[in-house]
């Protein structure tokens, strides 16, 4: 089918909530995607960090096919083994977290974390302790509550009234954060790398200071790992790079390698907060999604696999730092979560030219090309993609 026909058909029946590129994708293999005209593209987007195992992964597709022939969903009125196994694997590799709740998306995972934090505070200190501090330039989702949790003003439009009880302070400013804490503060919620606003890692000293402040004040420390989790930064979770143990950790994206799933981990303080009836979700932990999570965990949680992610991420950043152009203002990130800061007025043209030459990349903030390749991308593909990006930017 021709691209113009595909676009026309979508315009007839699909709400126009996305500004899409003029590209229709048909199938993929590993870190490669092919459009409807058969053109090959190196995928440095992985569905915005979702396709952790790339496309058409043989073990994942086999396991999903086997589960399809068993049962897809049963509701959470009954026990299912795939969900239990997935929870066991996530908890066992978390470095000290205790319990898992499965949801369907990152925003839903963050909503659940907010509920746990507010119930913990209400149970222990009363209903007036409900405020959650997040960081300026953060992004936590698109539901009403997670939009308000997001520390970017342009998201706070059109959908009033928002859920109240959120306060924002600048990243890496511990004095401002301490000043914002008061008797109403229930939790501090952060992304350790602010992905949507420009792939900006938090400073290690700042993160450690948050942990110490939360422990001192009995404030819950929530880490949003929706984008950074499941091997993306070279550890299973990014918080393991910072040598901390949060009270709640949220995740989604890469956990299902393309199958919708999300969830959150709770620690010693928070594992007993929610009781039967306090929270739930119809599709959460369904056998199909849990099978995908099991497969991902079997592969990604392997220390050798994670070491390889670190090696490939280091190689990619080294190659990008070789670009000889005043258009590269910074290269930053961890593992295979990489940002290339460029002049804001040039970013749209650079992204389009990369796509024209067969490399799919993302935008973050106003001035950052974001790279989130499948974790299974090969070194040869990294070198090829980096060479194309280098040519585009230097040109």
Coordinates of N, CA and C in Angstrom, one line a residue, residues 103-198:
X103 N 1.0 -2.9 36.4 CA 0.0 -2.1 35.8 C 0.1 -2.2 34.3
X104 N -0.3 -1.2 33.5 CA -0.3 -1.3 32.1 C 0.6 -0.2 31.3
X105 N 1.0 0.8 32.1 CA 1.8 1.9 31.4 C 2.6 2.6 32.5
X106 N 3.5 3.5 32.0 CA 4.2 4.3 32.9 C 3.4 5.3 33.7
X107 N 2.5 5.9 33.1 CA 1.6 6.9 33.8 C 0.8 6.2 34.9
X108 N 0.3 5.0 34.6 CA -0.4 4.3 35.6 C 0.5 3.8 36.7
X109 N 1.7 3.4 36.4 CA 2.6 3.1 37.4 C 2.9 4.3 38.4
X110 N 3.1 5.4 37.8 CA 3.3 6.6 38.6 C 2.1 7.0 39.4
X111 N 0.9 6.9 38.8 CA -0.3 7.1 39.6 C -0.3 6.2 40.9
X112 N 0.0 4.9 40.7 CA 0.0 4.0 41.8 C 1.0 4.4 42.8
X113 N 2.2 4.9 42.4 CA 3.2 5.3 43.4 C 2.7 6.5 44.2
X114 N 2.1 7.4 43.5 CA 1.5 8.6 44.2 C 0.5 8.1 45.2
X115 N -0.4 7.2 44.9 CA -1.3 6.7 45.8 C -0.7 6.0 47.1
X116 N 0.4 5.2 46.8 CA 1.1 4.6 47.9 C 1.7 5.6 48.8
X117 N 2.3 6.6 48.3 CA 2.9 7.7 49.1 C 1.9 8.4 49.9
X118 N 0.8 8.8 49.3 CA -0.2 9.5 50.1 C -0.9 8.7 51.1
X119 N -1.1 7.4 50.9 CA -1.7 6.5 51.9 C -0.7 6.3 53.0
X120 N 0.5 6.1 52.7 CA 1.6 5.9 53.8 C 1.5 7.1 54.7
X121 N 1.6 8.3 54.1 CA 1.6 9.6 54.9 C 0.3 9.7 55.7
X122 N -0.8 9.5 55.0 CA -2.1 9.6 55.7 C -2.3 8.7 56.9
X123 N -1.9 7.4 56.7 CA -2.0 6.4 57.7 C -1.1 6.8 58.9
X124 N 0.0 7.4 58.7 CA 1.0 7.6 59.7 C 0.9 9.0 60.3
X125 N 0.6 10.0 59.5 CA 0.6 11.4 59.9 C -0.7 12.2 59.8
X126 N -1.7 11.6 59.1 CA -2.9 12.3 58.9 C -3.1 12.8 57.5
X127 N -4.3 13.2 57.1 CA -4.7 13.5 55.8 C -4.0 14.8 55.3
X128 N -3.5 15.6 56.1 CA -2.9 16.9 55.7 C -1.5 16.7 55.1
X129 N -0.9 15.5 55.2 CA 0.4 15.3 54.7 C 0.3 14.5 53.3
X130 N 0.2 15.3 52.3 CA -0.1 14.8 51.0 C 0.8 15.3 49.8
X131 N 1.6 16.3 50.1 CA 2.3 17.0 49.1 C 3.5 16.2 48.5
X132 N 3.7 16.3 47.2 CA 4.8 15.6 46.6 C 5.6 16.6 45.8
X133 N 6.9 16.5 46.1 CA 7.8 17.4 45.4 C 8.4 16.7 44.2
X134 N 8.4 17.3 43.0 CA 9.0 16.8 41.8 C 10.0 17.9 41.3
X135 N 10.7 17.6 40.2 CA 11.7 18.5 39.8 C 11.3 19.3 38.5
X136 N 11.7 20.5 38.4 CA 11.5 21.3 37.2 C 12.1 20.5 36.0
X137 N 11.4 20.5 34.9 CA 11.8 19.8 33.7 C 11.6 18.3 33.7
X138 N 10.9 17.8 34.8 CA 10.6 16.4 34.8 C 9.4 16.1 33.9
X139 N 9.2 14.8 33.7 CA 8.0 14.3 33.0 C 7.6 12.9 33.6
X140 N 6.3 12.9 34.0 CA 5.8 11.7 34.7 C 4.6 11.1 34.1
X141 N 4.1 11.6 33.0 CA 2.9 11.0 32.4 C 1.9 11.9 31.9
X142 N 0.8 11.4 31.3 CA -0.2 12.2 30.7 C -1.6 12.1 31.3
X143 N -1.7 11.4 32.4 CA -3.0 11.4 33.1 C -3.1 12.7 33.9
X144 N -4.3 13.0 34.4 CA -4.4 14.3 35.1 C -3.4 14.5 36.2
X145 N -3.3 13.5 37.1 CA -2.4 13.6 38.2 C -0.9 13.6 37.7
X146 N -0.5 12.8 36.8 CA 0.9 12.8 36.4 C 1.3 14.0 35.5
X147 N 0.3 14.6 34.8 CA 0.6 15.8 34.2 C 0.9 16.9 35.2
X148 N 0.2 17.0 36.3 CA 0.5 17.9 37.3 C 1.8 17.6 38.0
X149 N 2.1 16.3 38.1 CA 3.4 15.9 38.7 C 4.6 16.3 37.8
X150 N 4.3 16.5 36.5 CA 5.3 16.9 35.6 C 5.7 18.3 35.8
X151 N 7.0 18.6 35.9 CA 7.5 19.9 36.2 C 7.8 20.8 35.0
X152 N 6.9 20.8 34.0 CA 7.0 21.6 32.8 C 5.7 22.4 32.6
X153 N 5.8 23.7 32.5 CA 4.6 24.5 32.5 C 3.7 24.3 31.3
X154 N 4.3 23.9 30.1 CA 3.5 23.8 28.9 C 2.6 22.6 28.9
X155 N 2.9 21.7 29.9 CA 1.9 20.5 30.0 C 0.7 20.9 30.9
X156 N 0.8 22.0 31.6 CA -0.2 22.4 32.6 C -1.2 23.4 31.9
X157 N -1.8 22.9 30.8 CA -2.7 23.7 30.0 C -4.0 22.9 29.7
X158 N -5.1 23.5 29.5 CA -6.3 23.0 28.8 C -7.1 22.0 29.6
X159 N -6.6 21.4 30.6 CA -7.3 20.2 31.2 C -7.6 20.5 32.7
X160 N -7.9 21.7 33.0 CA -8.2 22.1 34.4 C -9.5 21.5 34.9
X161 N -9.7 21.3 36.2 CA -8.6 21.5 37.2 C -7.7 20.3 37.4
X162 N -6.5 20.5 37.6 CA -5.5 19.4 37.8 C -5.6 19.0 39.3
X163 N -5.0 17.8 39.5 CA -4.9 17.3 40.9 C -3.9 18.2 41.6
X164 N -4.3 18.7 42.8 CA -3.3 19.6 43.5 C -2.4 18.8 44.4
X165 N -1.4 19.5 45.0 CA -0.5 18.8 45.9 C 0.8 18.5 45.4
X166 N 1.2 19.2 44.3 CA 2.6 19.0 43.7 C 3.3 20.3 43.8
X167 N 4.6 20.2 44.1 CA 5.5 21.4 44.2 C 6.8 21.0 43.4
X168 N 7.4 22.0 42.7 CA 8.5 21.8 41.9 C 9.7 22.6 42.4
X169 N 10.9 21.9 42.3 CA 12.2 22.6 42.6 C 13.2 22.2 41.5
X170 N 14.2 23.1 41.4 CA 15.2 22.8 40.3 C 16.0 21.6 40.6
X171 N 16.4 20.9 39.5 CA 17.3 19.7 39.6 C 18.6 20.2 40.1
X172 N 19.2 19.3 41.0 CA 20.6 19.5 41.5 C 20.8 20.7 42.4
X173 N 19.6 21.2 43.0 CA 19.7 22.3 43.9 C 19.1 21.7 45.3
X174 N 20.0 21.2 46.1 CA 19.5 20.6 47.3 C 19.0 21.6 48.3
X175 N 19.5 22.8 48.3 CA 19.0 23.8 49.2 C 17.6 24.2 48.9
X176 N 17.3 24.4 47.6 CA 15.9 24.7 47.2 C 15.0 23.5 47.6
X177 N 15.4 22.3 47.4 CA 14.6 21.2 47.8 C 14.3 21.1 49.3
X178 N 15.4 21.3 50.1 CA 15.2 21.4 51.5 C 14.2 22.5 52.0
X179 N 14.3 23.6 51.3 CA 13.4 24.7 51.6 C 12.0 24.4 51.3
X180 N 11.7 23.6 50.3 CA 10.4 23.2 49.9 C 9.7 22.2 50.8
X181 N 10.5 21.4 51.5 CA 10.0 20.4 52.4 C 9.4 21.1 53.6
X182 N 8.1 20.6 53.9 CA 7.4 21.1 55.1 C 6.6 20.0 55.7
X183 N 5.7 20.3 56.7 CA 5.0 19.3 57.4 C 3.9 18.6 56.4
X184 N 3.7 19.2 55.3 CA 2.8 18.6 54.3 C 3.4 17.6 53.3
X185 N 4.8 17.5 53.4 CA 5.5 16.8 52.4 C 5.4 15.3 52.6
X186 N 4.8 14.6 51.6 CA 4.7 13.1 51.8 C 5.8 12.4 51.0
X187 N 6.3 12.9 49.9 CA 7.3 12.2 49.0 C 8.0 13.2 48.2
X188 N 9.2 12.7 47.7 CA 9.9 13.4 46.7 C 10.1 12.4 45.5
X189 N 9.7 12.9 44.3 CA 9.6 12.0 43.1 C 10.5 12.5 42.0
X190 N 11.5 11.7 41.5 CA 12.4 12.2 40.5 C 12.7 11.1 39.5
X191 N 13.1 11.6 38.3 CA 13.7 10.8 37.3 C 15.2 11.0 37.5
X192 N 16.0 10.0 37.5 CA 17.4 10.1 37.7 C 18.1 10.6 36.4
X193 N 17.5 10.4 35.3 CA 17.9 11.1 34.0 C 16.6 11.6 33.5
X194 N 16.5 12.9 33.3 CA 15.3 13.6 32.8 C 15.3 13.4 31.3
X195 N 14.6 12.4 30.9 CA 14.6 12.0 29.5 C 13.9 13.0 28.5
X196 N 12.7 13.3 28.8 CA 11.8 14.0 27.9 C 12.4 15.5 27.7
X197 N 13.0 16.0 28.7 CA 13.5 17.4 28.6 C 14.9 17.5 28.1
X198 N 15.6 16.4 27.8 CA 16.9 16.6 27.2 C 17.9 15.6 27.6

